[in-house]
């Protein structure tokens, strides 16, 4: 997703996230579908954070991804 954002625009991802958030409230949506939507939202959000870090700090994608994963695993360990 980070590569997609770099090649296109982060607005596409933001609009996709808004669409998925709207779908959460759809009647008849199943728990399994909610799980998939939640996973997609999480991945899109992470990609936006990594992209923002790359832009603000000049880090490579690899460095920004590693830093993001350290923050995620650090929050899980607490």
Protein backbone atom coordinates (compact mmCIF):
# COMPACT_ATOMS: atom_id res chain seq x y z
CA UNK A 1 0.00 0.00 0.00
CA UNK A 2 2.89 2.37 0.65
CA UNK A 3 4.04 1.93 -2.94
CA UNK A 4 0.49 2.57 -4.16
CA UNK A 5 0.36 5.81 -2.17
CA UNK A 6 3.71 6.89 -3.59
CA UNK A 7 2.66 6.11 -7.17
CA UNK A 8 -0.81 7.63 -6.91
CA UNK A 9 -2.11 9.74 -4.08
CA UNK A 10 -3.00 9.18 -0.45
CA UNK A 11 -6.48 10.58 -1.13
CA UNK A 12 -7.40 7.27 -2.81
CA UNK A 13 -6.59 5.41 0.39
CA UNK A 14 -8.41 7.93 2.58
CA UNK A 15 -11.52 7.69 0.41
CA UNK A 16 -11.35 3.89 0.44
CA UNK A 17 -11.12 3.95 4.23
CA UNK A 18 -14.17 6.21 4.42
CA UNK A 19 -16.08 3.79 2.20
CA UNK A 20 -15.09 0.80 4.34
CA UNK A 21 -16.02 2.66 7.53
CA UNK A 22 -19.45 3.33 6.03
CA UNK A 23 -19.85 -0.38 5.17
CA UNK A 24 -19.35 -1.35 8.80
CA UNK A 25 -22.81 -0.02 9.60
CA UNK A 26 -24.51 -1.80 6.69
CA UNK A 27 -27.37 -4.04 7.74
CA UNK A 28 -26.73 -7.75 7.40
CA UNK A 29 -22.95 -7.53 7.47
CA UNK A 30 -21.42 -10.67 8.95
CA UNK A 31 -18.75 -10.91 11.64
CA UNK A 32 -16.27 -12.42 9.18
CA UNK A 33 -16.81 -9.49 6.84
CA UNK A 34 -16.28 -7.05 9.70
CA UNK A 35 -13.00 -8.80 10.50
CA UNK A 36 -11.81 -8.38 6.92
CA UNK A 37 -12.85 -4.73 6.84
CA UNK A 38 -11.07 -4.12 10.13
CA UNK A 39 -7.90 -5.73 8.82
CA UNK A 40 -8.02 -3.62 5.65
CA UNK A 41 -8.57 -0.44 7.65
CA UNK A 42 -5.65 -1.31 9.89
CA UNK A 43 -3.36 -1.97 6.92
CA UNK A 44 -4.41 1.21 5.11
CA UNK A 45 -3.92 3.28 8.24
CA UNK A 46 -0.46 1.81 8.78
CA UNK A 47 0.51 2.51 5.18
CA UNK A 48 -0.56 6.14 5.58
CA UNK A 49 1.53 6.45 8.75
CA UNK A 50 4.58 4.93 7.07
CA UNK A 51 4.16 7.20 4.05
CA UNK A 52 3.85 10.27 6.30
CA UNK A 53 6.99 9.26 8.19
CA UNK A 54 8.90 8.86 4.93
CA UNK A 55 7.81 12.32 3.79
CA UNK A 56 8.52 14.09 7.08
CA UNK A 57 11.82 12.44 8.01
CA UNK A 58 13.26 11.40 4.66
CA UNK A 59 13.55 7.79 5.82
CA UNK A 60 13.54 4.97 3.32
CA UNK A 61 10.45 2.80 3.08
CA UNK A 62 12.28 0.00 4.84
CA UNK A 63 13.35 2.23 7.75
CA UNK A 64 9.87 3.72 8.13
CA UNK A 65 8.25 0.25 8.01
CA UNK A 66 10.67 -1.08 10.63
CA UNK A 67 10.00 1.89 12.91
CA UNK A 68 6.26 1.43 12.48
CA UNK A 69 6.47 -2.28 13.30
CA UNK A 70 8.53 -1.53 16.41
CA UNK A 71 5.81 0.88 17.59
CA UNK A 72 3.07 -1.67 16.86
CA UNK A 73 4.81 -4.55 18.60
CA UNK A 74 5.78 -2.26 21.48
CA UNK A 75 2.14 -1.29 22.01
CA UNK A 76 1.09 -4.93 21.94
CA UNK A 77 3.68 -5.87 24.57
CA UNK A 78 2.32 -3.31 27.05
